[in-house]
Structure formats: structure tokens, C-alpha cells
XYZ file of C-alpha atoms in Angstrom:
286
model
C 37.030 39.021 150.796
C 34.852 35.949 150.340
C 36.281 33.825 147.512
C 34.127 31.666 145.247
C 35.977 29.015 143.266
C 33.532 28.358 140.461
C 34.171 24.978 138.869
C 32.827 23.635 135.600
C 35.195 20.689 135.729
C 38.749 19.831 136.680
C 40.040 21.681 133.612
C 37.858 24.801 133.863
C 37.677 26.886 137.018
C 38.007 30.512 138.088
C 38.015 32.599 141.275
C 35.536 35.349 142.096
C 35.768 37.730 145.043
C 32.884 39.368 146.902
C 31.915 40.376 150.448
C 29.641 38.925 153.090
C 27.318 41.938 152.854
C 26.832 41.632 149.085
C 23.297 40.754 147.982
C 23.054 37.167 146.830
C 21.074 38.127 143.725
C 23.747 40.645 142.658
C 26.476 38.049 143.167
C 24.671 35.454 141.061
C 24.026 37.972 138.285
C 27.666 39.045 138.154
C 28.855 35.442 138.271
C 26.512 34.643 135.377
C 27.887 37.524 133.320
C 31.445 36.325 133.991
C 30.461 32.745 133.142
C 28.873 33.740 129.822
C 31.681 36.121 128.872
C 34.317 33.453 129.520
C 32.446 31.102 127.167
C 32.317 33.784 124.475
C 36.018 34.560 124.839
C 36.952 30.874 124.631
C 34.997 30.561 121.377
C 36.476 33.771 120.002
C 40.047 32.595 120.553
C 39.541 29.778 118.086
C 37.315 31.791 115.745
C 39.742 34.685 115.251
C 42.531 32.240 114.452
C 40.327 30.741 111.741
C 39.444 34.245 110.564
C 43.123 35.231 110.307
C 43.967 32.093 108.345
C 40.928 31.708 106.105
C 39.337 35.163 106.064
C 35.720 36.193 106.729
C 32.785 33.819 106.454
C 30.894 33.324 103.224
C 27.166 34.062 103.085
C 25.263 31.031 104.374
C 23.894 30.251 100.889
C 27.410 30.367 99.369
C 29.136 28.059 101.866
C 30.997 25.157 100.316
C 34.387 24.015 99.133
C 35.969 26.402 96.633
C 37.468 23.550 94.624
C 34.049 22.041 93.978
C 32.527 25.437 93.145
C 35.246 26.091 90.553
C 35.255 22.628 89.060
C 31.581 21.775 88.903
C 29.733 25.103 89.163
C 32.099 27.135 86.982
C 32.276 29.831 89.640
C 35.116 32.338 89.838
C 36.603 32.433 93.310
C 38.159 35.718 94.401
C 41.637 35.037 95.758
C 44.063 37.492 97.339
C 47.811 37.029 97.789
C 47.293 35.200 101.095
C 44.574 32.876 99.828
C 44.333 29.509 101.535
C 41.296 27.346 100.923
C 39.156 26.698 103.979
C 38.812 22.899 104.388
C 35.340 23.389 105.897
C 34.162 25.660 103.099
C 32.742 28.182 105.571
C 35.259 30.996 104.922
C 36.496 32.740 101.797
C 40.108 31.641 102.171
C 41.401 35.207 101.910
C 43.443 35.515 105.096
C 45.017 38.647 106.509
C 48.709 37.937 106.025
C 51.568 36.982 108.354
C 51.928 40.215 110.336
C 48.285 40.578 111.274
C 48.060 36.830 111.874
C 50.876 37.159 114.406
C 49.056 40.046 116.121
C 45.817 38.083 116.285
C 47.666 35.065 117.669
C 49.165 37.177 120.473
C 45.726 38.534 121.345
C 44.292 34.993 121.402
C 47.087 33.691 123.638
C 46.705 36.646 126.012
C 42.980 35.934 126.283
C 43.546 32.218 126.861
C 45.913 33.008 129.738
C 42.998 34.685 131.542
C 40.731 31.700 130.904
C 43.272 29.130 132.083
C 42.790 27.180 135.307
C 46.349 28.186 136.182
C 44.967 31.605 137.085
C 43.002 30.015 139.935
C 46.083 28.045 140.995
C 47.933 31.359 141.327
C 44.999 32.683 143.414
C 44.162 35.438 140.911
C 40.485 36.361 140.820
C 38.591 37.124 137.609
C 36.459 40.234 137.217
C 34.122 41.619 134.579
C 36.393 44.603 133.733
C 39.309 42.225 133.132
C 37.293 40.015 130.779
C 35.787 43.054 129.043
C 39.320 44.320 128.395
C 40.192 41.061 126.615
C 37.001 41.298 124.565
C 37.932 44.852 123.548
C 41.386 43.604 122.517
C 39.790 41.009 120.248
C 37.461 43.654 118.808
C 40.457 45.914 118.138
C 42.425 43.143 116.431
C 39.413 42.366 114.252
C 39.070 46.003 113.213
C 42.785 46.097 112.359
C 42.362 43.057 110.129
C 39.114 44.221 108.505
C 38.653 48.007 108.845
C 35.421 47.864 106.832
C 34.018 45.335 109.280
C 33.123 41.670 109.095
C 29.909 40.409 107.471
C 26.931 40.472 109.790
C 26.650 36.673 109.572
C 30.271 36.045 110.611
C 30.455 34.185 113.926
C 33.339 36.395 115.089
C 31.206 39.508 114.607
C 28.160 37.925 116.265
C 30.112 36.577 119.252
C 31.795 39.936 119.866
C 28.370 41.579 119.900
C 26.714 39.005 122.155
C 25.832 35.347 122.582
C 24.099 35.087 119.180
C 27.300 33.762 117.630
C 27.055 30.684 119.858
C 23.653 29.592 118.540
C 23.698 25.983 117.429
C 26.994 25.177 119.160
C 27.812 23.090 122.226
C 29.085 26.238 123.940
C 25.714 27.879 123.351
C 24.076 25.203 125.492
C 26.195 26.340 128.459
C 25.018 29.962 128.367
C 23.058 30.862 131.516
C 20.228 33.333 132.021
C 21.121 35.933 134.703
C 17.510 35.934 135.928
C 17.269 32.177 136.540
C 20.839 30.904 136.980
C 21.610 28.977 140.158
C 24.775 28.906 142.272
C 25.208 25.789 144.412
C 27.499 25.656 147.438
C 27.836 22.501 149.560
C 24.771 20.904 147.934
C 22.587 23.941 148.689
C 21.420 26.606 146.257
C 22.271 30.211 147.087
C 19.002 31.946 148.005
C 18.352 34.884 145.656
C 15.336 36.212 147.537
C 15.213 40.023 147.969
C 17.372 41.202 150.847
C 19.274 37.931 151.221
C 23.050 38.333 151.438
C 26.059 36.090 151.084
C 26.406 36.112 154.881
C 23.002 34.423 155.222
C 24.483 31.355 153.552
C 28.188 31.465 154.457
C 28.349 33.446 157.691
C 30.250 36.675 158.306
C 33.824 35.463 158.013
C 35.370 37.573 155.235
C 38.153 35.010 154.770
C 35.796 32.264 153.649
C 36.591 30.311 150.485
C 34.030 27.958 148.966
C 33.673 25.788 145.873
C 30.629 26.798 143.841
C 28.934 25.332 140.792
C 26.575 27.073 138.386
C 23.778 25.560 136.378
C 20.373 26.135 134.862
C 17.264 25.949 137.067
C 15.554 22.627 137.620
C 18.683 20.503 137.214
C 18.918 19.684 140.924
C 22.029 19.605 143.053
C 25.265 19.089 141.091
C 27.528 16.142 141.805
C 29.784 16.325 144.830
C 33.481 17.009 144.474
C 35.738 13.959 144.402
C 37.668 13.217 147.573
C 40.979 13.345 145.689
C 41.982 15.221 142.571
C 43.058 13.566 139.323
C 46.699 14.436 140.018
C 46.519 12.874 143.486
C 44.797 9.807 142.056
C 47.541 9.364 139.446
C 50.243 9.763 142.093
C 48.585 7.152 144.316
C 48.252 4.681 141.439
C 51.908 5.186 140.499
C 52.997 4.621 144.105
C 50.999 1.393 144.528
C 52.137 0.085 141.143
C 55.781 0.661 142.131
C 55.151 -1.032 145.488
C 53.519 -3.988 143.765
C 56.481 -4.402 141.418
C 58.884 -4.375 144.371
C 56.857 -7.076 146.151
C 56.875 -9.198 142.979
C 60.663 -8.988 142.788
C 60.975 -9.973 146.459
C 58.632 -12.941 145.962
C 60.545 -14.145 142.897
C 63.936 -13.874 144.611
C 64.430 -17.220 146.444
C 68.211 -16.989 146.666
C 69.919 -16.953 150.073
C 72.890 -14.791 149.068
C 71.550 -12.029 151.284
C 72.558 -14.116 154.313
C 76.163 -13.116 153.648
C 75.298 -9.440 154.112
C 76.389 -7.691 157.308
C 72.879 -6.582 158.128
C 71.681 -10.215 158.094
C 74.303 -11.393 160.614
C 72.589 -12.069 163.973
C 75.907 -11.655 165.827
C 76.843 -8.373 164.168
C 75.933 -6.275 167.235
C 77.838 -8.612 169.584
C 81.005 -8.483 167.487
C 80.833 -4.739 167.057
C 80.650 -4.244 170.840
C 83.658 -6.506 171.284
C 85.572 -4.643 168.616
C 85.587 -7.630 166.293
C 83.717 -5.954 163.458
C 85.471 -5.250 160.170
C 84.524 -1.581 160.404
C 84.156 -0.803 164.117
C 86.766 -1.665 166.737
C 86.740 -1.144 170.490
C 89.133 1.519 171.841
C 92.657 0.175 172.402
C 92.250 -2.799 170.038
C 94.259 -3.007 166.839
């Protein structure tokens, strides 16, 4: 299998497997779907935690802090037994309770484990069915919490349905169009022309592994990968700092007490061969 390591940064990467005979256009489309679905899942992990704690979202025209609405607008705020005021004022504050919160947290952690860069370090590839399974788990947990469904304006509901829930967010700017998305490998864009295959760009070795980057059209070639990783850079800096400290200590030490050490004695070898050393004696000598 040909392995694509798609990198969005040092902290966000995933592996994708394909074959040399796969059409380049099909590969780019599937990579784009995986890319977009990973962004949605990452947003949902945080959103469902907020939903569990603070309940569903208020209508857009009712958003605001409950304390202010009660104090200055004389509004009556509906509060259930698990009420906890949302500090942003976007949600009702009526959470789902400890048991369902624990369930939702487990679902969020399970989803985050699939989105982690550690998955690539363990050489585990990501696929659409795997990501779709995590999305279905989030949908199921949401239905358990709110059997009647979430409001149509709730970002959790919108993000489960599609990318509409990401409108107006930084994550929404990263969504790619499957028809125009570009995959760059070694400073060259993968040709999506009809009939072109992965082998036309990478050759026919099925054991090939490449680093790929995805972006919107017209952005040009992405930046090259650094020669050393951040971990290697930190290790090198630590090593040279330690070396520098050792050299400083040597430069500051102007004492000659080391001359009394055995290793500094120029006649140590001569005495040891004659059996005159404190530790080594020639055979027959006492």
C-alpha cells in the first residue's frame, strides 16, 4: 500500500493508504472528505462537552447572560435540577446530568484518540468508515441526551449534519472543496486530470510513503518540511547547553589539584610496567 502522511502541522497529522493504480482524482476526493470530517469531529468534541454541561443553544435572538436577563429584563429563566449558567450566554444552562455527561465525555475522548497525531506515530491509517463510526457515536450520544432532538440552530446539530455548523469559525476556513482541493507532494501538485493515477506521480512501488499537504487552489506550493523536528531541535539545544556549561566550569577551574590524580601522572605507564603502581604489580613482586 502507498501511504500518504498528510500534515497540517507538527501537532496534526494522519496516515492514509491507497494503491499505485488508484486514480489521482479519487484519492484527492477521499482525502478531502477525511480532512473535512476530521475538522468536524474535532469541533464536535468540544461542542458536545459544552452541550452536556450547559444544555442546548438558545435561539440567536435570545442569546445573553441569564443573570442580566433576570435582573434587568425581568425575564423568567427555566432551570432544571442540573442548571449551570453558561458564561458565554449562548446555551440555556440546563445540562444533562452526571451520568449522561460521563457518557458524552467517553465518546469525546474516544473520538479524540482517532484524531490524535499519536495514531500516525503508531502507523495506524485513518479511513472514512472509521471516522463515520465516530460521528455516529456522537450522534447517538446526542440522541440519548436529547431524545426530542436539538434545536435546528444548535451548532452540535448543524455540525453533525454537515459543515454548516462551522460557518463563521476558524475551523470553517480550513474546510476544502472536493472538486478543487490540491494535494502537494515534494513541492509538486498531484495531477487530477482524467485517467491520471498515483503511479504517474510516485512510481509503481507499493511500499512508498510520502508526506503530503492539502490546501485550497491558488495558494501555491506549501512550505517545505523542516530538516529536524521540534523534538530533535529541543534535544540538540539541551545537549549544546549542557556542553557549554561544562566548558564554562573547565574554564573557571584554574586549580592544579588534578595534577595529583593518577591519570595525570606522566610516569604512570612506566611504573605500572615495572610493578611499582599502587594497584598493579608485576608477577613475582610483593
